[in-house]
Structure formats: C-alpha cells, structure tokens
Short mmCIF file of C-alpha atoms and ligand atoms in Angstrom, two decimals:
data_model
loop_
_atom_site.label_atom_id
_atom_site.label_comp_id
_atom_site.label_asym_id
_atom_site.label_seq_id
_atom_site.Cartn_x
_atom_site.Cartn_y
_atom_site.Cartn_z
CA UNK A 275 119.08 269.80 90.64
CA UNK A 276 119.77 266.45 92.22
CA UNK A 277 120.64 266.35 95.91
CA UNK A 278 123.55 264.46 97.18
CA UNK A 279 124.97 263.62 100.58
CA UNK A 280 123.26 264.84 103.82
CA UNK A 281 120.14 266.39 102.00
CA UNK A 282 119.74 263.41 99.75
CA UNK A 283 119.77 261.11 102.91
CA UNK A 284 117.16 263.23 104.49
CA UNK A 285 114.98 263.13 101.37
CA UNK A 286 115.30 259.28 101.28
CA UNK A 287 113.70 259.21 104.73
CA UNK A 288 110.46 260.78 103.63
CA UNK A 289 107.65 258.19 103.08
CA UNK A 290 106.22 258.39 99.54
CA UNK A 291 102.98 260.35 99.36
CA UNK A 292 103.29 261.87 102.87
CA UNK A 293 102.41 265.43 103.69
CA UNK A 294 105.72 267.02 104.54
CA UNK A 295 107.03 270.32 106.03
CA UNK A 296 110.77 271.36 106.04
CA UNK A 297 111.32 273.61 108.94
CA UNK A 298 114.49 275.85 108.65
CA UNK A 299 114.31 275.24 104.90
CA UNK A 300 116.79 277.92 103.77
CA UNK A 301 116.82 277.59 100.05
CA UNK A 302 113.99 275.15 100.05
CA UNK A 303 116.26 272.58 98.36
CA UNK A 304 114.69 269.66 100.13
CA UNK A 305 111.06 270.39 99.45
CA UNK A 306 111.89 271.07 95.79
CA UNK A 307 113.75 267.69 95.48
CA UNK A 308 110.88 265.96 97.18
CA UNK A 309 108.25 267.48 94.86
CA UNK A 310 110.28 267.18 91.61
CA UNK A 311 111.25 263.56 92.57
CA UNK A 312 107.46 262.79 92.91
CA UNK A 313 108.00 261.61 96.46
CA UNK A 314 105.41 264.04 97.58
CA UNK A 315 102.79 265.99 95.67
CA UNK A 316 103.12 269.15 97.70
CA UNK A 317 105.16 270.46 100.71
CA UNK A 318 105.54 273.22 103.19
CA UNK A 319 108.85 275.16 103.46
CA UNK A 320 109.16 277.27 106.67
CA UNK A 321 111.91 279.57 107.87
CA UNK A 322 112.02 282.16 110.63
CA UNK A 323 114.46 284.49 108.95
CA UNK A 324 113.57 286.78 106.13
CA UNK A 325 116.69 286.16 104.03
CA UNK A 326 116.22 282.42 103.76
CA UNK A 327 112.56 282.82 103.37
CA UNK A 328 112.98 285.04 100.43
CA UNK A 329 115.57 282.75 99.01
CA UNK A 330 113.24 279.87 99.21
CA UNK A 331 110.45 281.78 97.70
CA UNK A 332 112.51 283.06 94.72
CA UNK A 333 113.68 279.52 94.17
CA UNK A 334 110.19 277.88 94.29
CA UNK A 335 108.75 280.62 92.08
CA UNK A 336 111.53 280.38 89.53
CA UNK A 337 110.91 276.64 89.16
CA UNK A 338 107.18 277.15 88.84
CA UNK A 339 106.38 275.26 91.89
CA UNK A 340 104.34 278.01 93.84
CA UNK A 341 101.18 275.90 93.56
CA UNK A 342 103.05 272.84 95.04
CA UNK A 343 105.31 274.36 97.85
CA UNK A 344 103.86 276.69 100.43
CA UNK A 345 106.71 278.92 101.68
CA UNK A 346 105.95 280.28 105.13
CA UNK A 347 107.77 282.94 107.22
CA UNK A 348 107.71 282.06 110.99
CA UNK A 349 109.11 280.48 114.00
CA UNK A 350 109.42 276.67 113.87
CA UNK A 351 106.18 274.68 113.66
CA UNK A 352 104.07 277.68 114.49
CA UNK A 353 103.62 278.03 110.72
CA UNK A 354 101.74 274.67 110.69
CA UNK A 355 98.20 273.81 111.86
CA UNK A 356 97.68 270.33 113.68
CA UNK A 357 97.07 267.57 111.15
CA UNK A 358 98.11 269.68 108.21
CA UNK A 359 101.34 267.44 107.64
CA UNK A 360 102.40 263.99 108.50
CA UNK A 361 106.18 264.45 108.46
CA UNK A 362 108.40 267.27 109.85
CA UNK A 363 112.01 267.66 108.77
CA UNK A 364 114.25 269.92 110.95
CA UNK A 365 117.83 269.79 109.82
CA UNK A 366 120.96 271.83 110.08
CA UNK A 367 120.31 273.27 113.57
CA UNK A 368 121.46 272.57 117.06
CA UNK A 369 119.82 269.86 119.14
CA UNK A 370 118.39 272.49 121.62
CA UNK A 371 116.88 274.62 118.90
CA UNK A 372 115.26 271.50 117.47
CA UNK A 373 113.70 270.72 120.80
CA UNK A 374 112.48 274.25 121.14
CA UNK A 375 110.77 274.00 117.73
CA UNK A 376 109.15 270.71 118.79
CA UNK A 377 107.92 272.04 121.95
CA UNK A 378 106.79 275.36 120.46
CA UNK A 379 103.38 274.19 119.28
CA UNK A 380 102.58 270.90 121.09
CA UNK A 381 99.27 270.29 119.27
CA UNK A 382 101.18 270.08 115.97
CA UNK A 383 104.02 267.96 117.32
CA UNK A 384 101.31 265.51 118.75
CA UNK A 385 99.65 265.31 115.42
CA UNK A 386 102.78 264.22 113.38
CA UNK A 387 103.50 260.64 112.30
CA UNK A 388 107.26 261.07 111.68
CA UNK A 389 110.09 263.42 112.65
CA UNK A 390 113.31 263.52 110.51
CA UNK A 391 115.90 265.37 112.57
CA UNK A 392 119.53 266.17 111.82
CA UNK A 393 120.95 268.06 114.70
CA UNK A 394 124.44 269.76 114.07
CA UNK A 395 125.27 269.42 117.70
CA UNK A 396 123.87 267.81 120.85
CA UNK A 397 122.15 264.83 119.14
CA UNK A 398 122.31 263.15 122.60
CA UNK A 399 119.91 265.88 123.92
CA UNK A 400 117.49 265.21 121.02
CA UNK A 401 117.56 261.35 121.50
CA UNK A 402 116.83 261.95 125.34
CA UNK A 403 114.05 264.31 124.54
CA UNK A 404 112.40 261.87 122.13
CA UNK A 405 112.60 259.08 124.59
CA UNK A 406 111.11 261.15 127.42
CA UNK A 407 108.32 262.32 125.23
CA UNK A 408 107.41 258.94 123.89
CA UNK A 409 108.90 258.98 120.37
CA UNK A 410 110.51 255.75 119.10
CA UNK A 411 113.79 256.18 117.14
CA UNK A 412 112.95 253.99 114.05
CA UNK A 413 115.95 254.76 111.95
CA UNK A 414 119.30 256.54 112.22
CA UNK A 415 121.74 257.40 109.69
CA UNK A 416 125.40 258.71 109.61
CA UNK A 417 126.31 260.69 106.55
CA UNK A 418 129.81 261.87 105.78
CA UNK A 419 130.05 264.96 103.56
CA UNK A 420 133.01 267.14 103.00
CA UNK A 421 134.91 265.54 105.86
CA UNK A 422 132.10 266.08 108.42
CA UNK A 423 129.91 263.44 109.90
CA UNK A 424 126.16 264.16 110.28
CA UNK A 425 123.68 262.35 112.35
CA UNK A 426 120.15 261.86 111.28
CA UNK A 427 117.54 260.54 113.71
CA UNK A 428 114.03 259.55 112.51
CA UNK A 429 111.28 259.02 115.20
CA UNK A 430 107.71 257.92 115.12
CA UNK A 431 105.05 258.01 118.01
CA UNK A 432 105.71 255.23 120.46
CA UNK A 433 106.48 254.68 124.14
CA UNK A 434 109.27 255.59 126.46
CA UNK A 435 111.73 252.69 126.59
CA UNK A 436 114.75 252.22 128.80
CA UNK A 437 118.02 252.84 127.33
CA UNK A 438 121.78 252.63 128.48
CA UNK A 439 122.47 256.52 128.84
CA UNK A 440 125.62 256.28 126.63
CA UNK A 441 123.20 255.27 123.80
CA UNK A 442 121.93 258.74 123.76
CA UNK A 443 125.36 259.81 122.52
CA UNK A 444 126.13 256.94 120.21
CA UNK A 445 122.49 256.26 118.94
CA UNK A 446 121.01 252.83 119.73
CA UNK A 447 119.90 252.12 116.16
CA UNK A 448 123.40 252.93 114.79
CA UNK A 449 124.95 250.74 117.39
CA UNK A 450 122.55 247.85 116.76
CA UNK A 451 122.80 248.17 112.89
CA UNK A 452 126.57 248.39 113.11
CA UNK A 453 126.52 251.42 110.92
CA UNK A 454 129.38 251.62 108.41
CA UNK A 455 130.53 254.91 110.01
CA UNK A 456 130.02 253.80 113.48
CA UNK A 457 133.71 253.59 114.43
CA UNK A 458 134.39 257.10 113.03
CA UNK A 459 131.36 258.40 115.01
CA UNK A 460 132.66 256.81 118.27
CA UNK A 461 136.01 258.07 117.73
CA UNK A 462 134.79 261.61 117.27
CA UNK A 463 132.67 261.31 120.48
CA UNK A 464 135.79 260.16 122.34
CA UNK A 465 137.94 263.02 120.86
CA UNK A 466 135.24 265.62 121.88
CA UNK A 467 134.88 264.26 125.35
CA UNK A 468 138.71 264.29 125.84
CA UNK A 469 138.92 267.91 124.64
CA UNK A 470 136.31 268.95 127.26
CA UNK A 471 138.08 267.00 130.01
CA UNK A 472 141.50 268.53 128.84
CA UNK A 473 140.01 272.07 129.07
CA UNK A 474 138.43 271.35 132.52
CA UNK A 475 141.52 269.83 133.87
CA UNK A 476 143.18 273.33 133.84
CA UNK A 477 140.99 274.41 136.77
CA UNK A 478 140.99 272.72 140.22
CA UNK A 479 137.30 273.77 140.65
CA UNK A 480 136.22 272.40 137.26
CA UNK A 481 138.02 269.07 138.10
CA UNK A 482 135.96 268.78 141.31
CA UNK A 483 132.62 269.36 139.39
CA UNK A 484 129.79 267.05 138.71
CA UNK A 485 130.38 267.76 134.92
CA UNK A 486 134.04 266.62 135.07
CA UNK A 487 132.85 263.45 136.75
CA UNK A 488 130.12 262.81 134.15
CA UNK A 489 132.54 263.43 131.31
CA UNK A 490 135.04 261.06 132.93
CA UNK A 491 132.40 258.38 132.97
CA UNK A 492 131.31 259.13 129.53
CA UNK A 493 134.88 258.70 128.26
CA UNK A 494 135.18 255.31 129.95
CA UNK A 495 131.76 254.08 128.54
CA UNK A 496 132.68 255.35 125.00
CA UNK A 497 136.09 253.50 125.22
CA UNK A 498 134.26 250.34 126.40
CA UNK A 499 131.99 250.49 123.45
CA UNK A 500 134.91 251.18 121.11
CA UNK A 501 136.50 247.98 122.34
CA UNK A 502 133.43 246.07 121.39
CA UNK A 503 133.37 247.05 117.74
C1 SAM B 120 122.05 275.95 108.66
S1 SAM B 120 120.44 276.25 107.91
C2 SAM B 120 119.96 274.70 107.40
C3 SAM B 120 119.10 274.75 106.20
C4 SAM B 120 118.52 273.31 105.69
N1 SAM B 120 117.59 272.80 106.69
C5 SAM B 120 119.63 272.34 105.71
O1 SAM B 120 119.77 271.34 106.54
O2 SAM B 120 120.62 272.48 104.84
C6 SAM B 120 119.32 276.73 109.29
C7 SAM B 120 118.17 277.36 108.81
O3 SAM B 120 117.10 277.28 109.87
C8 SAM B 120 116.48 278.62 110.06
N2 SAM B 120 116.05 278.66 111.45
C9 SAM B 120 116.70 278.76 112.53
N3 SAM B 120 115.86 278.71 113.59
C10 SAM B 120 114.61 278.46 113.04
C11 SAM B 120 113.32 278.37 113.72
N4 SAM B 120 113.17 278.59 115.08
N5 SAM B 120 112.32 278.30 112.94
C12 SAM B 120 112.42 278.21 111.50
N6 SAM B 120 113.65 278.28 110.96
C13 SAM B 120 114.69 278.47 111.76
C14 SAM B 120 117.57 279.50 109.64
O4 SAM B 120 116.97 280.74 109.25
C15 SAM B 120 118.29 278.79 108.46
O5 SAM B 120 117.79 279.07 107.29
#
C-alpha cells in the first residue's frame, strides 16, 4: 500500500528515525506507511473509538507488524507517557478537537519535539493556540485531494511571536513561501467569510453583533491579501 495525497504529505513531514504516534489513527494507514517505508522503526497508533481501534489492530496484525506498531485505545494523547515519542500526528479532526487533545495531557505535549496537525476546520484556532502556547510553525502545506483543500501545520517548541491576526487564517508560512495553492486557499477563505456574512445579514441583531463586525474586517483583510498575490 502506497499512500497518496494528504496522508502521503503527512508522512513526508515525519523526520526519519523519530519516535512517532498517530492519534486518531483510524485504519493505521499512516503508522503502517511510516514503518514499511523505513522512516521509523516503530510507532504508536491511538484511537478513542472501538471501531477504528479494531480496524487499526486487524490491519496491523494482518501485515505482521504487531511488534512494531502499538495500537492503543484511548482519548487523545492520554495513551502516551511523557517522553515516549518525539512526534505526534493529529489529522482529520476539527481544530478544537486537536486543541483539546493537546491540552488533555500537558506533560506529554511539553515533551514533544514536533506536532504535525491537519485540522479539517478551524485551522486559524489551531495556529493561534500554537502561538499562544509557544510553538513555532516551522512548515505548512496545502494539499488538494478529490477537489478538497487540506491544511497541514507543523510546529516545534519555540516562543510566542507577534503575527498579523489574518495570518492565523491564511498561514504565515504558506503566505511567505507563496505556496502553489495559496490563491485557491485565500479564495476559499473569502467565499466562506462571505457565506457567514450573507447568513448574518438576514437578521438585524446579527448585523449589529461583534461577530458581524469581525467577519466584515476579516473579509476586507483577506481581499487586501488577495490583491497582493
Ligand atoms: C476522520 S478520522 C481521521 C483518520 C486519520 N487520522 C486521517 O487523517 O485520515 C478521525 C479519527 O479520529 C478519532 N478520534 C476522534 N477524537 C479522538 C480523540 N479524542 N482521541 C483519539 N482519537 C480520536 C476517530 O475515532 C477517528 O478514527
């Protein structure tokens, strides 16, 4: 099995020889790829739900990788001990869930050297959390798969830095590197912001709200960035 698209991009961001855990692993495709591709010698695959945990276990057993991949049932990084791994991958979940997982066992999070995160929504919340909790974003990728654009954020321990708030939405690294899919990404952010404003504009109360004001500003800032591309 060779991974493509989003999962392949996540695998590429794992440093060779690191100790890695894939949290919310589902079928354990990622840890299997990493071990079979000799990127890592062993890995931990965690999932909170019985169905995905069973699927991961069966898959790992069927490939004879039981001694190399430890499949654990439990919530987020609570399945890990501090210092047990260097890298945690959390992919395919909402940004808020990712943050809850990272705050669920701070002694583990503090012991990590790299986070590889792929939020399905609210990537801006994840970037803000990383900055406020002294993680530096060292890499960011945009991956298009089956018509959908995915954001991957890679962070390592660092210090809080000041950042233009709109960059939490766009991704400072994506902006600076002039990522190939950046224009599509900004277009999608603009469309999403317009949709929220459109819905809110149906109510006089909503139009007077702080949220409406924030979204109006967000739209102006995104359009200004789009003009700079
Ligand atoms: C959409 S799947 C993503 C699977 C894989 N990571 C990927 O990116 O393709 C989300 C998985 O995360 C698991 N999950 C959700 N919340 C979790 C949590 N708090 N701790 C561990 N696993 C979780 C779900 O059971 C599910 O298997």
